[in-house]
Amino acid sequence: MVQTSRLPPLNALRAFEAAARLESFARAADELAVTPGAISQQIRQLEEHVGAPLFVRQGRGLSLTEAGRAAAGVTSEAFETLERAVSLMRQPVHRRALTVSVAPSFAGKWLAPRLFRFQEEVPGVEVWIAATSERVDLAAGAADLGIRYGPGGDMTLNEEALLAEEVLPVCSPDLLRDGPALARAQDLRGQTLLHDASPETEVDGADWASWLKARNVRGVDVAGGVRFNQSALVIDAAVAGRGVALAKRALVQNDLASGRLVALFADGTTPVRSAYHIVTARNRPLSPDAQAFIAWLKAEARVHEHSVDEL
């Protein structure tokens, strides 16, 4: 027989894989929905192609030759790989993806805990949260939409207000119970202050020095304490009882509602200039999935604002 490097017909390989795995031409025929004669013919074609017998036929029994045994496992793996490849080809048809660019703290503290509700409402959409402090290029298609924190007014994008923001002092209930009294702002003297040193805090003036100055409180060491470059880290440190944080309401709301943190002082809340905005590219129309996600975001924002009013 003349050997060749060409691949044999795929049907012949499939017949060999099934017959080798099931050790029967008849069972292979049932699995592949063909006749046993067709399986036998395809095996003969394959044996002619490779120039070696693959099965030993003993009466009604069937066993693999040495060449057949060497190829059986590899052939099964090859078909499994081909099946995975076809599955990947089909995935884009059945799965719709939506990429949302958002700052890490807002993603972790506000968006992620709520995201399961969108997935329940619109199960066919796979949401990718691109949590980054960098402002991605929406016009170039780096994300379908973004949620950004700031004063607003970016004329290069479509921009819509999502949530207002305010800051307030918070601490863990353990710190409040076991530490010095914290009944008035003046009681912050001697406390470890946790500082939100993320870039937007400077824009807002939402820092401890500004908060204390607005209440005419002196003698509190604002130069000390611990500084974090992410708002979520400030909140996590407060939950751990490491000090008193001046936290953003939207990000700390879940911890307040669960009792992991408590708000301090009746007059402790201060509105800030910045807010969270939904932003989209001006040059790219919104997909129906993006529109559905934005509608869901607005509904969640209304629920959040209602929960704040009830506190």
Short mmCIF file of C-alpha atoms in Angstrom, two decimals:
data_model
loop_
_atom_site.label_atom_id
_atom_site.label_comp_id
_atom_site.label_asym_id
_atom_site.label_seq_id
_atom_site.Cartn_x
_atom_site.Cartn_y
_atom_site.Cartn_z
CA MET A 1 0.00 0.00 0.00
CA VAL A 2 1.18 3.49 -0.81
CA GLN A 3 1.22 5.67 2.28
CA THR A 4 0.38 9.34 2.12
CA SER A 5 0.60 12.31 4.45
CA ARG A 6 -2.90 13.46 3.52
CA LEU A 7 -5.49 13.21 6.27
CA PRO A 8 -8.06 10.47 5.74
CA PRO A 9 -11.77 11.32 5.49
CA LEU A 10 -13.20 12.66 8.75
CA ASN A 11 -16.03 10.10 8.67
CA ALA A 12 -13.49 7.27 8.61
CA LEU A 13 -11.68 8.70 11.63
CA ARG A 14 -14.99 9.16 13.48
CA ALA A 15 -15.93 5.54 12.73
CA PHE A 16 -12.55 4.34 14.02
CA GLU A 17 -12.82 6.44 17.22
CA ALA A 18 -16.30 5.13 18.04
CA ALA A 19 -15.48 1.50 17.20
CA ALA A 20 -12.25 1.60 19.21
CA ARG A 21 -13.94 3.19 22.20
CA LEU A 22 -16.98 0.89 22.14
CA GLU A 23 -15.07 -2.22 20.94
CA SER A 24 -17.88 -2.99 18.53
CA PHE A 25 -18.80 -2.07 14.97
CA ALA A 26 -22.49 -2.57 15.79
CA ARG A 27 -22.45 -0.22 18.81
CA ALA A 28 -20.42 2.33 16.85
CA ALA A 29 -23.02 2.16 14.09
CA ASP A 30 -25.83 2.80 16.61
CA GLU A 31 -23.99 5.80 18.07
CA LEU A 32 -23.28 7.34 14.68
CA ALA A 33 -26.71 6.44 13.23
CA VAL A 34 -25.31 4.40 10.33
CA THR A 35 -25.25 0.69 9.46
CA PRO A 36 -22.56 -1.71 10.70
CA GLY A 37 -21.64 -2.25 7.05
CA ALA A 38 -20.92 1.47 6.68
CA ILE A 39 -18.66 1.38 9.75
CA SER A 40 -16.83 -1.64 8.37
CA GLN A 41 -16.34 0.04 5.00
CA GLN A 42 -15.02 3.25 6.59
CA ILE A 43 -12.58 1.27 8.74
CA ARG A 44 -11.31 -0.56 5.63
CA GLN A 45 -10.80 2.80 3.87
CA LEU A 46 -8.84 4.06 6.87
CA GLU A 47 -6.70 0.92 7.02
CA GLU A 48 -5.93 1.27 3.32
CA HIS A 49 -5.07 4.93 3.86
CA VAL A 50 -2.59 4.27 6.70
CA GLY A 51 -1.33 0.96 5.30
CA ALA A 52 -1.86 -1.07 8.46
CA PRO A 53 -4.66 -3.10 10.06
CA LEU A 54 -6.36 -1.38 13.01
CA PHE A 55 -8.64 -4.16 14.25
CA VAL A 56 -8.40 -7.90 14.62
CA ARG A 57 -11.71 -9.56 13.84
CA GLN A 58 -12.17 -12.84 15.74
CA GLY A 59 -15.59 -14.27 15.00
CA ARG A 60 -18.00 -11.77 16.48
CA GLY A 61 -15.31 -10.30 18.67
CA LEU A 62 -13.19 -7.26 17.92
CA SER A 63 -9.87 -6.10 19.29
CA LEU A 64 -7.40 -3.36 18.42
CA THR A 65 -4.06 -4.06 16.82
CA GLU A 66 -0.96 -2.42 18.20
CA ALA A 67 -1.35 0.41 15.67
CA GLY A 68 -5.02 0.76 16.58
CA ARG A 69 -4.27 0.96 20.31
CA ALA A 70 -1.60 3.60 19.71
CA ALA A 71 -4.03 5.80 17.79
CA ALA A 72 -7.28 5.25 19.72
CA GLY A 73 -6.68 7.63 22.65
CA VAL A 74 -5.17 10.34 20.49
CA THR A 75 -8.12 10.15 18.09
CA SER A 76 -10.62 10.54 20.96
CA GLU A 77 -8.73 13.58 22.27
CA ALA A 78 -8.69 15.07 18.77
CA PHE A 79 -12.47 14.81 18.43
CA GLU A 80 -12.96 16.31 21.89
CA THR A 81 -10.78 19.24 20.79
CA LEU A 82 -12.80 19.65 17.60
CA GLU A 83 -16.05 19.62 19.59
CA ARG A 84 -14.72 22.37 21.89
CA ALA A 85 -13.69 24.39 18.83
CA VAL A 86 -17.17 24.14 17.34
CA SER A 87 -18.66 25.12 20.70
CA LEU A 88 -16.49 28.25 20.75
CA MET A 89 -17.60 29.08 17.21
CA ARG A 90 -21.23 28.90 18.31
CA GLN A 91 -20.83 30.93 21.52
CA PRO A 92 -20.92 34.41 19.98
CA VAL A 93 -24.24 33.53 18.38
CA HIS A 94 -25.85 32.62 21.70
CA ARG A 95 -24.03 34.87 24.18
CA ARG A 96 -24.20 38.64 24.21
CA ALA A 97 -21.51 40.56 26.06
CA LEU A 98 -21.67 44.06 27.51
CA THR A 99 -18.55 45.81 28.82
CA VAL A 100 -18.92 48.45 31.53
CA SER A 101 -15.98 50.64 32.54
CA VAL A 102 -16.13 51.68 36.19
CA ALA A 103 -13.78 52.69 39.01
CA PRO A 104 -12.74 49.77 41.26
CA SER A 105 -14.31 51.13 44.47
CA PHE A 106 -17.69 51.79 42.89
CA ALA A 107 -17.54 48.42 41.13
CA GLY A 108 -16.84 46.54 44.34
CA LYS A 109 -18.97 48.44 46.83
CA TRP A 110 -22.02 49.47 44.80
CA LEU A 111 -22.28 47.74 41.43
CA ALA A 112 -21.13 44.17 42.05
CA PRO A 113 -23.47 43.45 45.01
CA ARG A 114 -26.45 44.45 42.82
CA LEU A 115 -25.40 42.93 39.51
CA PHE A 116 -27.14 39.59 40.09
CA ARG A 117 -30.49 41.38 39.75
CA PHE A 118 -29.67 42.52 36.22
CA GLN A 119 -28.58 38.99 35.33
CA GLU A 120 -31.93 37.71 36.60
CA GLU A 121 -33.83 40.32 34.59
CA VAL A 122 -31.79 39.96 31.37
CA PRO A 123 -30.25 36.47 31.52
CA GLY A 124 -28.97 36.47 27.94
CA VAL A 125 -26.39 39.23 28.53
CA GLU A 126 -22.95 38.57 29.96
CA VAL A 127 -21.75 41.73 31.73
CA TRP A 128 -18.00 42.36 31.84
CA ILE A 129 -17.00 44.81 34.56
CA ALA A 130 -13.78 46.59 33.53
CA ALA A 131 -12.76 47.94 36.94
CA THR A 132 -10.07 50.54 36.35
CA SER A 133 -9.25 54.05 37.45
CA GLU A 134 -8.14 54.85 33.91
CA ARG A 135 -10.66 56.54 31.62
CA VAL A 136 -10.98 54.16 28.72
CA ASP A 137 -11.66 55.36 25.18
CA LEU A 138 -15.39 54.80 24.73
CA ALA A 139 -15.34 56.30 21.25
CA ALA A 140 -12.89 53.58 20.16
CA GLY A 141 -15.13 50.86 21.56
CA ALA A 142 -13.03 49.97 24.61
CA ALA A 143 -16.32 49.63 26.55
CA ASP A 144 -20.01 49.92 25.78
CA LEU A 145 -20.58 52.44 28.56
CA GLY A 146 -18.94 53.80 31.67
CA ILE A 147 -19.83 55.01 35.15
CA ARG A 148 -17.64 57.93 36.18
CA TYR A 149 -17.37 60.01 39.32
CA GLY A 150 -16.77 63.71 39.10
CA PRO A 151 -18.37 67.15 38.71
CA GLY A 152 -19.67 66.30 35.23
CA GLY A 153 -19.68 68.48 32.15
CA ASP A 154 -17.58 66.33 29.80
CA MET A 155 -18.80 67.57 26.42
CA THR A 156 -16.97 64.82 24.51
CA LEU A 157 -19.39 62.17 25.82
CA ASN A 158 -23.08 61.62 26.36
CA GLU A 159 -23.43 62.09 30.10
CA GLU A 160 -26.35 61.43 32.44
CA ALA A 161 -26.42 61.79 36.23
CA LEU A 162 -26.85 58.52 38.11
CA LEU A 163 -26.24 59.18 41.81
CA ALA A 164 -25.48 62.22 43.93
CA GLU A 165 -22.84 61.79 46.59
CA GLU A 166 -22.12 62.93 50.15
CA VAL A 167 -19.55 62.03 52.77
CA LEU A 168 -20.00 61.15 56.42
CA PRO A 169 -17.88 59.88 59.33
CA VAL A 170 -18.25 56.15 60.03
CA CYS A 171 -16.63 53.58 62.27
CA SER A 172 -17.15 50.00 63.34
CA PRO A 173 -19.65 49.33 66.15
CA ASP A 174 -16.83 47.69 68.12
CA LEU A 175 -14.77 50.87 68.01
CA LEU A 176 -17.78 52.91 69.07
CA ARG A 177 -18.54 50.54 71.94
CA ASP A 178 -15.04 49.84 73.25
CA GLY A 179 -13.17 53.06 72.45
CA PRO A 180 -13.44 56.63 73.73
CA ALA A 181 -16.81 58.35 73.41
CA LEU A 182 -17.71 59.69 69.95
CA ALA A 183 -20.73 61.87 70.65
CA ARG A 184 -19.45 65.11 69.08
CA ALA A 185 -17.04 66.02 66.30
CA GLN A 186 -14.62 67.30 68.95
CA ASP A 187 -14.34 63.71 70.22
CA LEU A 188 -12.30 62.85 67.12
CA ARG A 189 -9.25 64.18 68.98
CA GLY A 190 -7.05 61.18 69.67
CA GLN A 191 -8.83 58.96 67.14
CA THR A 192 -7.03 57.42 64.17
CA LEU A 193 -8.43 59.08 61.07
CA LEU A 194 -8.69 57.06 57.87
CA HIS A 195 -8.17 59.27 54.82
CA ASP A 196 -9.59 58.77 51.33
CA ALA A 197 -6.70 59.97 49.17
CA SER A 198 -8.26 58.97 45.84
CA PRO A 199 -7.85 61.73 43.20
CA GLU A 200 -11.52 62.82 43.18
CA THR A 201 -11.45 63.58 46.91
CA GLU A 202 -9.18 66.58 46.29
CA VAL A 203 -11.55 67.86 43.62
CA ASP A 204 -14.50 67.71 46.02
CA GLY A 205 -12.78 69.01 49.10
CA ALA A 206 -14.30 65.96 50.78
CA ASP A 207 -11.38 65.45 53.15
CA TRP A 208 -11.08 65.51 56.92
CA ALA A 209 -9.50 68.98 57.01
CA SER A 210 -12.42 70.48 55.06
CA TRP A 211 -15.00 68.56 57.07
CA LEU A 212 -13.56 69.70 60.42
CA LYS A 213 -13.11 73.31 59.25
CA ALA A 214 -16.77 73.49 58.21
CA ARG A 215 -17.71 72.57 61.80
CA ASN A 216 -15.16 74.87 63.42
CA VAL A 217 -13.43 71.93 65.10
CA ARG A 218 -9.81 72.48 66.11
CA GLY A 219 -7.19 70.30 67.71
CA VAL A 220 -7.73 67.19 65.57
CA ASP A 221 -4.55 65.90 63.93
CA VAL A 222 -5.45 65.61 60.24
CA ALA A 223 -1.80 65.07 59.26
CA GLY A 224 -1.72 61.71 61.00
CA GLY A 225 -3.78 58.60 60.46
CA VAL A 226 -3.68 56.31 57.44
CA ARG A 227 -4.20 57.24 53.78
CA PHE A 228 -5.57 55.03 51.01
CA ASN A 229 -5.68 55.65 47.26
CA GLN A 230 -8.98 53.75 46.86
CA SER A 231 -12.23 54.62 48.59
CA ALA A 232 -13.07 50.95 49.15
CA LEU A 233 -9.88 50.44 51.14
CA VAL A 234 -10.85 53.28 53.50
CA ILE A 235 -14.20 51.61 54.14
CA ASP A 236 -12.65 48.17 54.65
CA ALA A 237 -10.21 49.60 57.19
CA ALA A 238 -13.08 51.19 59.09
CA VAL A 239 -14.99 47.87 59.11
CA ALA A 240 -11.86 46.26 60.59
CA GLY A 241 -11.92 48.80 63.43
CA ARG A 242 -8.73 50.59 62.38
CA GLY A 243 -10.14 54.09 62.86
CA VAL A 244 -12.79 56.57 61.79
CA ALA A 245 -13.33 57.06 58.06
CA LEU A 246 -14.85 59.94 56.12
CA ALA A 247 -16.66 57.77 53.61
CA LYS A 248 -18.71 58.26 50.46
CA ARG A 249 -22.36 57.43 51.13
CA ALA A 250 -22.98 55.41 47.95
CA LEU A 251 -19.99 53.19 48.68
CA VAL A 252 -20.61 52.71 52.39
CA GLN A 253 -24.37 52.22 52.27
CA ASN A 254 -24.31 48.40 52.30
CA ASP A 255 -21.98 48.35 55.31
CA LEU A 256 -24.23 50.77 57.18
CA ALA A 257 -27.35 48.77 56.35
CA SER A 258 -25.74 45.52 57.50
CA GLY A 259 -24.45 47.01 60.75
CA ARG A 260 -20.79 46.52 59.88
CA LEU A 261 -20.41 50.29 60.22
CA VAL A 262 -22.29 53.02 62.05
CA ALA A 263 -22.67 56.68 61.10
CA LEU A 264 -21.38 59.26 63.55
CA PHE A 265 -22.82 62.65 64.57
CA ALA A 266 -26.26 64.01 63.70
CA ASP A 267 -24.73 66.77 61.55
CA GLY A 268 -21.98 64.59 60.08
CA THR A 269 -23.20 64.34 56.49
CA THR A 270 -21.79 66.77 53.91
CA PRO A 271 -22.91 66.88 50.24
CA VAL A 272 -20.09 67.03 47.69
CA ARG A 273 -19.85 68.59 44.24
CA SER A 274 -19.19 65.35 42.39
CA ALA A 275 -21.68 62.67 41.41
CA TYR A 276 -21.73 59.38 39.53
CA HIS A 277 -22.58 59.71 35.84
CA ILE A 278 -23.42 57.24 33.10
CA VAL A 279 -21.27 58.06 30.08
CA THR A 280 -21.46 56.74 26.52
CA ALA A 281 -19.71 57.58 23.26
CA ARG A 282 -21.30 60.19 21.02
CA ASN A 283 -20.21 58.43 17.83
CA ARG A 284 -21.55 54.95 18.67
CA PRO A 285 -25.25 54.07 18.95
CA LEU A 286 -26.31 52.17 22.05
CA SER A 287 -27.20 48.52 21.64
CA PRO A 288 -30.51 47.28 23.09
CA ASP A 289 -28.49 45.48 25.79
CA ALA A 290 -26.71 48.70 26.77
CA GLN A 291 -30.04 50.52 26.90
CA ALA A 292 -31.46 47.79 29.13
CA PHE A 293 -28.44 48.00 31.43
CA ILE A 294 -28.73 51.78 31.72
CA ALA A 295 -32.44 51.52 32.56
CA TRP A 296 -31.58 48.96 35.23
CA LEU A 297 -28.84 51.22 36.65
CA LYS A 298 -31.31 54.09 37.01
CA ALA A 299 -33.82 51.85 38.77
CA GLU A 300 -31.13 50.63 41.19
CA ALA A 301 -30.11 54.24 41.86
CA ARG A 302 -33.70 55.09 42.82
CA VAL A 303 -33.80 52.12 45.21
CA HIS A 304 -30.49 53.27 46.72
CA GLU A 305 -31.71 56.84 47.22
CA HIS A 306 -34.89 55.55 48.86
CA SER A 307 -32.84 53.43 51.28
CA VAL A 308 -30.71 56.46 52.17
CA ASP A 309 -33.83 58.50 52.93
CA GLU A 310 -35.04 55.80 55.30
CA LEU A 311 -31.86 55.87 57.41
#
